Amino acid sequence: FDPYDPNPVQMGALKGYTSLAPSSGFGCALRDGAMACWGDNGAGQLGVGSALPLRASSPAQVGSDQTWTAVSAGYRTTCGIRAGKLLCWGFIAEKRFGTPQTLGSASNWTRVSAQDIFSVGLVGGNPYRWGLLSTDNGSTWIDTPESDATYVDWIELAASPALLATRCGIRGPGASLYCWGANSQGQLGVGDQTTRDTATQVGSSPNWQAVDLGENYACGIDAGKLFCWGDNYYGQLGLGSSGASTSVSVPTQVGGAT
């Protein structure tokens, strides 16, 4: 096995995987309601306790439950939803946990987006946040998930891996896109570089289907078309350009596919 092989390599012979959460040096996946993780385990992010050394070269099952419905992997943190409960492990609020830890008391979690030090999720259509919340005014540790916006009826929610967190989500009625938080590279998609403390609608389209965030940039699907915005120093927006002057502060279509 060549770790630098640029071609896809099948991992084992098992089939039926329904969700994949790759991260930096490790990954997790769901299959038939069970969760398995592999790769780097330096912060306990595989969720298998002391059963494995610092690395696992093949998938190791996280517990014996088969009721997992979602998984998300950050740099050293993993979170998942099991029977409606939110569980996280690895690096959480300045501590390390090698096995899944229940966060909060809600039993109707539907989405989770885990990052290294800041994560978000949805409880019954309401957005929540936890971890290190860094803003222009300083930083605060949030140990227990707390409400992150006054709007309700959220469908999707994602957070950026950057130190100064940006969040974007899709909410109804319809499917409008909203973003808030840090905006140094125009990653909120609202046409400027001003930080927003409250969720702000991006454009007027009611047809957003998906959204995800990288470090200081974002991409989403609107009516079957791919759009990206924010930092483009390395050409990560896929617009055919790169460099400090090529960042864009509004959603810009990538290619012509629909």
mmCIF file of C-alpha atoms in Angstrom:
data_model
loop_
_atom_site.group_PDB
_atom_site.id
_atom_site.type_symbol
_atom_site.label_atom_id
_atom_site.label_comp_id
_atom_site.label_asym_id
_atom_site.label_seq_id
_atom_site.Cartn_x
_atom_site.Cartn_y
_atom_site.Cartn_z
ATOM 1 C CA PHE A 1 0.000 0.000 0.000
ATOM 2 C CA ASP A 2 1.446 3.326 -1.116
ATOM 3 C CA PRO A 3 0.186 6.147 1.177
ATOM 4 C CA TYR A 4 0.970 8.669 -1.561
ATOM 5 C CA ASP A 5 -0.902 6.865 -4.331
ATOM 6 C CA PRO A 6 -3.226 9.470 -5.933
ATOM 7 C CA ASN A 7 -5.632 6.773 -7.141
ATOM 8 C CA PRO A 8 -8.617 5.484 -5.136
ATOM 9 C CA VAL A 9 -7.878 2.280 -3.218
ATOM 10 C CA GLN A 10 -10.652 0.051 -1.902
ATOM 11 C CA MET A 11 -10.545 -0.315 1.866
ATOM 12 C CA GLY A 12 -11.358 -3.909 2.739
ATOM 13 C CA ALA A 13 -13.997 -6.069 1.111
ATOM 14 C CA LEU A 14 -17.056 -4.921 3.049
ATOM 15 C CA LYS A 15 -19.859 -3.127 1.230
ATOM 16 C CA GLY A 16 -22.946 -1.205 2.288
ATOM 17 C CA TYR A 17 -21.284 1.916 3.731
ATOM 18 C CA THR A 18 -23.807 4.771 3.913
ATOM 19 C CA SER A 19 -21.795 7.679 5.351
ATOM 20 C CA LEU A 20 -18.127 8.670 5.246
ATOM 21 C CA ALA A 21 -16.326 11.251 7.404
ATOM 22 C CA PRO A 22 -12.691 11.745 6.336
ATOM 23 C CA SER A 23 -10.373 14.041 8.278
ATOM 24 C CA SER A 24 -6.676 14.830 8.682
ATOM 25 C CA GLY A 25 -4.951 11.503 9.262
ATOM 26 C CA PHE A 26 -8.041 9.476 10.153
ATOM 27 C CA GLY A 27 -11.575 8.726 9.069
ATOM 28 C CA CYS A 28 -14.854 7.142 10.164
ATOM 29 C CA ALA A 29 -17.777 5.559 8.362
ATOM 30 C CA LEU A 30 -21.219 4.079 9.002
ATOM 31 C CA ARG A 31 -22.316 0.652 7.808
ATOM 32 C CA ASP A 32 -25.613 -0.987 8.764
ATOM 33 C CA GLY A 33 -25.940 1.408 11.694
ATOM 34 C CA ALA A 34 -22.496 0.534 13.117
ATOM 35 C CA MET A 35 -19.561 2.964 13.187
ATOM 36 C CA ALA A 36 -15.933 2.173 12.402
ATOM 37 C CA CYS A 37 -12.885 4.451 12.476
ATOM 38 C CA TRP A 38 -9.259 4.090 11.366
ATOM 39 C CA GLY A 39 -5.994 6.033 11.107
ATOM 40 C CA ASP A 40 -4.440 8.378 13.673
ATOM 41 C CA ASN A 41 -5.605 7.892 17.269
ATOM 42 C CA GLY A 42 -3.280 10.303 19.060
ATOM 43 C CA ALA A 43 -6.149 12.241 20.665
ATOM 44 C CA GLY A 44 -8.521 9.292 21.034
ATOM 45 C CA GLN A 45 -10.466 10.370 17.963
ATOM 46 C CA LEU A 46 -11.113 6.766 16.856
ATOM 47 C CA GLY A 47 -13.373 6.233 19.871
ATOM 48 C CA VAL A 48 -12.038 2.792 20.755
ATOM 49 C CA GLY A 49 -10.425 3.620 24.103
ATOM 50 C CA SER A 50 -7.133 1.903 24.820
ATOM 51 C CA ALA A 51 -7.927 -1.072 22.614
ATOM 52 C CA LEU A 52 -5.696 0.274 19.845
ATOM 53 C CA PRO A 53 -2.267 1.950 19.654
ATOM 54 C CA LEU A 54 -1.786 5.456 18.299
ATOM 55 C CA ARG A 55 -2.770 4.325 14.805
ATOM 56 C CA ALA A 56 -5.125 1.779 13.248
ATOM 57 C CA SER A 57 -4.496 0.625 9.688
ATOM 58 C CA SER A 58 -7.947 -0.944 9.274
ATOM 59 C CA PRO A 59 -11.466 0.018 10.429
ATOM 60 C CA ALA A 60 -12.103 -0.599 14.145
ATOM 61 C CA GLN A 61 -15.708 -0.653 15.325
ATOM 62 C CA VAL A 62 -16.749 1.995 17.844
ATOM 63 C CA GLY A 63 -18.648 0.052 20.490
ATOM 64 C CA SER A 64 -21.287 -2.517 19.568
ATOM 65 C CA ASP A 65 -24.266 -0.258 18.869
ATOM 66 C CA GLN A 66 -25.944 -0.316 15.482
ATOM 67 C CA THR A 67 -28.094 2.769 15.897
ATOM 68 C CA TRP A 68 -25.678 5.414 14.556
ATOM 69 C CA THR A 69 -27.290 7.734 11.992
ATOM 70 C CA ALA A 70 -24.601 10.404 11.463
ATOM 71 C CA VAL A 71 -20.860 10.929 11.862
ATOM 72 C CA SER A 72 -18.576 13.940 11.398
ATOM 73 C CA ALA A 73 -14.805 14.129 11.872
ATOM 74 C CA GLY A 74 -12.769 17.203 12.740
ATOM 75 C CA TYR A 75 -9.000 17.537 13.000
ATOM 76 C CA ARG A 76 -8.780 15.676 16.344
ATOM 77 C CA THR A 77 -12.462 15.373 17.209
ATOM 78 C CA THR A 78 -15.214 12.980 16.140
ATOM 79 C CA CYS A 79 -18.936 13.375 16.775
ATOM 80 C CA GLY A 80 -21.868 11.170 15.910
ATOM 81 C CA ILE A 81 -25.593 10.796 16.472
ATOM 82 C CA ARG A 82 -26.756 7.537 18.038
ATOM 83 C CA ALA A 83 -30.452 6.933 18.641
ATOM 84 C CA GLY A 84 -30.991 10.702 18.580
ATOM 85 C CA LYS A 85 -28.257 11.417 21.142
ATOM 86 C CA LEU A 86 -25.114 13.462 20.419
ATOM 87 C CA LEU A 87 -21.804 11.827 21.318
ATOM 88 C CA CYS A 88 -18.288 13.156 20.786
ATOM 89 C CA TRP A 89 -14.773 11.895 21.506
ATOM 90 C CA GLY A 90 -11.167 12.840 20.954
ATOM 91 C CA PHE A 91 -10.327 16.462 21.795
ATOM 92 C CA ILE A 92 -13.343 18.058 23.522
ATOM 93 C CA ALA A 93 -13.289 21.324 25.487
ATOM 94 C CA GLU A 94 -9.586 21.163 26.421
ATOM 95 C CA LYS A 95 -9.819 17.470 27.378
ATOM 96 C CA ARG A 96 -9.224 14.182 25.586
ATOM 97 C CA PHE A 97 -11.654 11.281 25.595
ATOM 98 C CA GLY A 98 -10.933 7.916 24.005
ATOM 99 C CA THR A 99 -14.541 6.718 24.048
ATOM 100 C CA PRO A 100 -17.838 8.391 23.043
ATOM 101 C CA GLN A 101 -19.141 10.975 25.535
ATOM 102 C CA THR A 102 -22.772 12.143 25.541
ATOM 103 C CA LEU A 103 -23.131 15.921 25.165
ATOM 104 C CA GLY A 104 -26.275 17.561 26.493
ATOM 105 C CA SER A 105 -29.574 15.837 27.236
ATOM 106 C CA ALA A 106 -31.452 16.243 23.938
ATOM 107 C CA SER A 107 -32.549 13.063 22.184
ATOM 108 C CA ASN A 108 -33.575 14.533 18.829
ATOM 109 C CA TRP A 109 -30.273 15.536 17.199
ATOM 110 C CA THR A 110 -30.465 15.388 13.402
ATOM 111 C CA ARG A 111 -27.191 16.931 12.143
ATOM 112 C CA VAL A 112 -23.645 17.409 13.443
ATOM 113 C CA SER A 113 -20.579 19.161 12.006
ATOM 114 C CA ALA A 114 -17.462 18.477 14.085
ATOM 115 C CA GLN A 115 -14.289 20.509 13.840
ATOM 116 C CA ASP A 116 -11.123 20.479 15.924
ATOM 117 C CA ILE A 117 -12.140 22.939 18.623
ATOM 118 C CA PHE A 118 -15.583 24.182 17.578
ATOM 119 C CA SER A 119 -18.601 22.176 16.436
ATOM 120 C CA VAL A 120 -22.257 22.692 15.606
ATOM 121 C CA GLY A 121 -25.376 20.592 15.208
ATOM 122 C CA LEU A 122 -29.143 20.611 14.870
ATOM 123 C CA VAL A 123 -31.679 19.664 17.529
ATOM 124 C CA GLY A 124 -35.170 19.492 16.121
ATOM 125 C CA GLY A 125 -34.352 22.174 13.545
ATOM 126 C CA ASN A 126 -32.593 24.446 16.055
ATOM 127 C CA PRO A 127 -28.827 25.175 15.710
ATOM 128 C CA TYR A 128 -26.472 24.512 18.636
ATOM 129 C CA ARG A 129 -22.757 25.117 19.188
ATOM 130 C CA TRP A 130 -20.011 23.965 21.560
ATOM 131 C CA GLY A 131 -16.224 24.062 21.931
ATOM 132 C CA LEU A 132 -13.949 27.101 21.632
ATOM 133 C CA LEU A 133 -15.953 30.027 20.281
ATOM 134 C CA SER A 134 -13.473 32.635 19.035
ATOM 135 C CA THR A 135 -14.657 36.045 17.869
ATOM 136 C CA ASP A 136 -13.098 39.454 17.294
ATOM 137 C CA ASN A 137 -13.810 40.161 20.975
ATOM 138 C CA GLY A 138 -12.048 37.115 22.431
ATOM 139 C CA SER A 139 -12.567 33.399 23.044
ATOM 140 C CA THR A 140 -14.943 31.376 25.234
ATOM 141 C CA TRP A 141 -15.103 27.641 25.972
ATOM 142 C CA ILE A 142 -18.582 26.145 25.692
ATOM 143 C CA ASP A 143 -18.695 22.736 27.392
ATOM 144 C CA THR A 144 -22.382 21.971 26.828
ATOM 145 C CA PRO A 145 -24.181 22.596 23.516
ATOM 146 C CA GLU A 146 -26.004 25.945 23.535
ATOM 147 C CA SER A 147 -28.302 27.723 21.080
ATOM 148 C CA ASP A 148 -26.441 29.370 18.192
ATOM 149 C CA ALA A 149 -29.146 31.362 16.379
ATOM 150 C CA THR A 150 -32.635 32.717 16.935
ATOM 151 C CA TYR A 151 -34.025 31.335 13.667
ATOM 152 C CA VAL A 152 -35.621 27.880 13.610
ATOM 153 C CA ASP A 153 -36.542 25.313 10.939
ATOM 154 C CA TRP A 154 -32.936 24.571 9.933
ATOM 155 C CA ILE A 155 -32.362 21.694 7.516
ATOM 156 C CA GLU A 156 -28.552 21.655 7.226
ATOM 157 C CA LEU A 157 -25.751 23.213 9.285
ATOM 158 C CA ALA A 158 -21.966 23.300 8.917
ATOM 159 C CA ALA A 159 -19.005 24.956 10.662
ATOM 160 C CA SER A 160 -15.575 25.916 9.358
ATOM 161 C CA PRO A 161 -12.311 24.443 10.724
ATOM 162 C CA ALA A 162 -10.785 27.918 11.097
ATOM 163 C CA LEU A 163 -9.937 29.349 14.530
ATOM 164 C CA LEU A 164 -12.464 32.158 14.033
ATOM 165 C CA ALA A 165 -15.546 30.086 13.305
ATOM 166 C CA THR A 166 -17.914 30.621 10.407
ATOM 167 C CA ARG A 167 -21.245 28.822 10.227
ATOM 168 C CA CYS A 168 -23.597 28.310 7.301
ATOM 169 C CA GLY A 169 -26.915 26.533 7.164
ATOM 170 C CA ILE A 170 -30.019 25.951 5.089
ATOM 171 C CA ARG A 171 -33.389 26.727 6.618
ATOM 172 C CA GLY A 172 -37.048 26.693 5.647
ATOM 173 C CA PRO A 173 -39.618 27.402 4.651
ATOM 174 C CA GLY A 174 -38.117 26.594 1.286
ATOM 175 C CA ALA A 175 -34.354 26.154 1.389
ATOM 176 C CA SER A 176 -32.661 29.534 1.908
ATOM 177 C CA LEU A 177 -28.957 29.802 2.776
ATOM 178 C CA TYR A 178 -27.759 31.737 5.838
ATOM 179 C CA CYS A 179 -24.229 32.337 7.135
ATOM 180 C CA TRP A 180 -22.716 34.080 10.167
ATOM 181 C CA GLY A 181 -19.475 34.434 12.103
ATOM 182 C CA ALA A 182 -15.992 35.316 10.834
ATOM 183 C CA ASN A 183 -15.804 36.876 7.372
ATOM 184 C CA SER A 184 -12.203 37.977 6.756
ATOM 185 C CA GLN A 185 -12.160 36.458 3.255
ATOM 186 C CA GLY A 186 -15.789 36.993 2.305
ATOM 187 C CA GLN A 187 -16.671 33.437 3.355
ATOM 188 C CA LEU A 188 -20.147 34.481 4.485
ATOM 189 C CA GLY A 189 -21.050 35.110 0.845
ATOM 190 C CA VAL A 190 -22.853 38.379 1.553
ATOM 191 C CA GLY A 191 -20.697 40.671 -0.581
ATOM 192 C CA ASP A 192 -18.313 42.101 2.015
ATOM 193 C CA GLN A 193 -15.762 41.116 4.695
ATOM 194 C CA THR A 194 -17.668 42.267 7.764
ATOM 195 C CA THR A 195 -18.235 39.807 10.628
ATOM 196 C CA ARG A 196 -21.874 38.926 11.333
ATOM 197 C CA ASP A 197 -22.990 37.835 14.803
ATOM 198 C CA THR A 198 -26.452 36.849 13.589
ATOM 199 C CA ALA A 199 -27.494 34.547 10.757
ATOM 200 C CA THR A 200 -27.647 36.553 7.521
ATOM 201 C CA GLN A 201 -29.327 35.353 4.342
ATOM 202 C CA VAL A 202 -27.017 34.715 1.377
ATOM 203 C CA GLY A 203 -28.712 35.917 -1.779
ATOM 204 C CA SER A 204 -32.415 35.206 -2.294
ATOM 205 C CA SER A 205 -32.525 31.683 -3.726
ATOM 206 C CA PRO A 206 -34.895 29.246 -1.957
ATOM 207 C CA ASN A 207 -33.350 26.225 -3.673
ATOM 208 C CA TRP A 208 -30.162 25.400 -1.731
ATOM 209 C CA GLN A 209 -29.595 21.663 -1.349
ATOM 210 C CA ALA A 210 -26.247 21.420 0.482
ATOM 211 C CA VAL A 211 -23.497 23.549 2.010
ATOM 212 C CA ASP A 212 -20.082 22.829 3.529
ATOM 213 C CA LEU A 213 -17.181 24.947 4.757
ATOM 214 C CA GLY A 214 -13.418 24.802 4.524
ATOM 215 C CA GLU A 215 -10.961 27.142 6.183
ATOM 216 C CA ASN A 216 -12.227 30.632 5.246
ATOM 217 C CA TYR A 217 -14.235 29.453 2.232
ATOM 218 C CA ALA A 218 -17.499 27.678 1.496
ATOM 219 C CA CYS A 219 -19.228 25.714 -1.252
ATOM 220 C CA GLY A 220 -22.841 24.784 -1.775
ATOM 221 C CA ILE A 221 -25.326 23.370 -4.260
ATOM 222 C CA ASP A 222 -28.126 25.645 -5.420
ATOM 223 C CA ALA A 223 -30.742 24.119 -7.730
ATOM 224 C CA GLY A 224 -28.255 21.474 -8.865
ATOM 225 C CA LYS A 225 -25.440 23.950 -9.575
ATOM 226 C CA LEU A 226 -22.189 24.147 -7.586
ATOM 227 C CA PHE A 227 -21.202 27.518 -6.105
ATOM 228 C CA CYS A 228 -18.149 28.485 -4.030
ATOM 229 C CA TRP A 229 -17.003 31.693 -2.310
ATOM 230 C CA GLY A 230 -14.430 33.070 0.115
ATOM 231 C CA ASP A 231 -10.653 32.561 0.185
ATOM 232 C CA ASN A 232 -9.143 31.378 -3.110
ATOM 233 C CA TYR A 233 -5.410 31.747 -2.456
ATOM 234 C CA TYR A 234 -4.702 28.128 -3.447
ATOM 235 C CA GLY A 235 -7.442 27.915 -6.077
ATOM 236 C CA GLN A 236 -9.719 25.976 -3.716
ATOM 237 C CA LEU A 237 -12.847 27.573 -5.172
ATOM 238 C CA GLY A 238 -12.333 25.800 -8.488
ATOM 239 C CA LEU A 239 -12.777 28.963 -10.513
ATOM 240 C CA GLY A 240 -9.635 28.595 -12.621
ATOM 241 C CA SER A 241 -7.642 31.199 -10.701
ATOM 242 C CA SER A 242 -5.594 31.506 -7.518
ATOM 243 C CA GLY A 243 -3.790 34.128 -5.441
ATOM 244 C CA ALA A 244 -4.623 36.654 -2.745
ATOM 245 C CA SER A 245 -6.566 38.899 -5.099
ATOM 246 C CA THR A 246 -8.883 36.174 -6.426
ATOM 247 C CA SER A 247 -11.106 35.677 -3.370
ATOM 248 C CA VAL A 248 -14.822 36.270 -3.953
ATOM 249 C CA SER A 249 -17.418 37.411 -1.432
ATOM 250 C CA VAL A 250 -20.576 36.135 -3.152
ATOM 251 C CA PRO A 251 -21.472 32.610 -4.339
ATOM 252 C CA THR A 252 -19.862 32.071 -7.754
ATOM 253 C CA GLN A 253 -20.763 29.151 -9.996
ATOM 254 C CA VAL A 254 -18.088 26.504 -10.526
ATOM 255 C CA GLY A 255 -18.171 25.162 -14.057
ATOM 256 C CA GLY A 256 -21.379 24.685 -15.981
ATOM 257 C CA ALA A 257 -22.607 21.323 -14.749
ATOM 258 C CA THR A 258 -26.080 20.985 -13.221
#
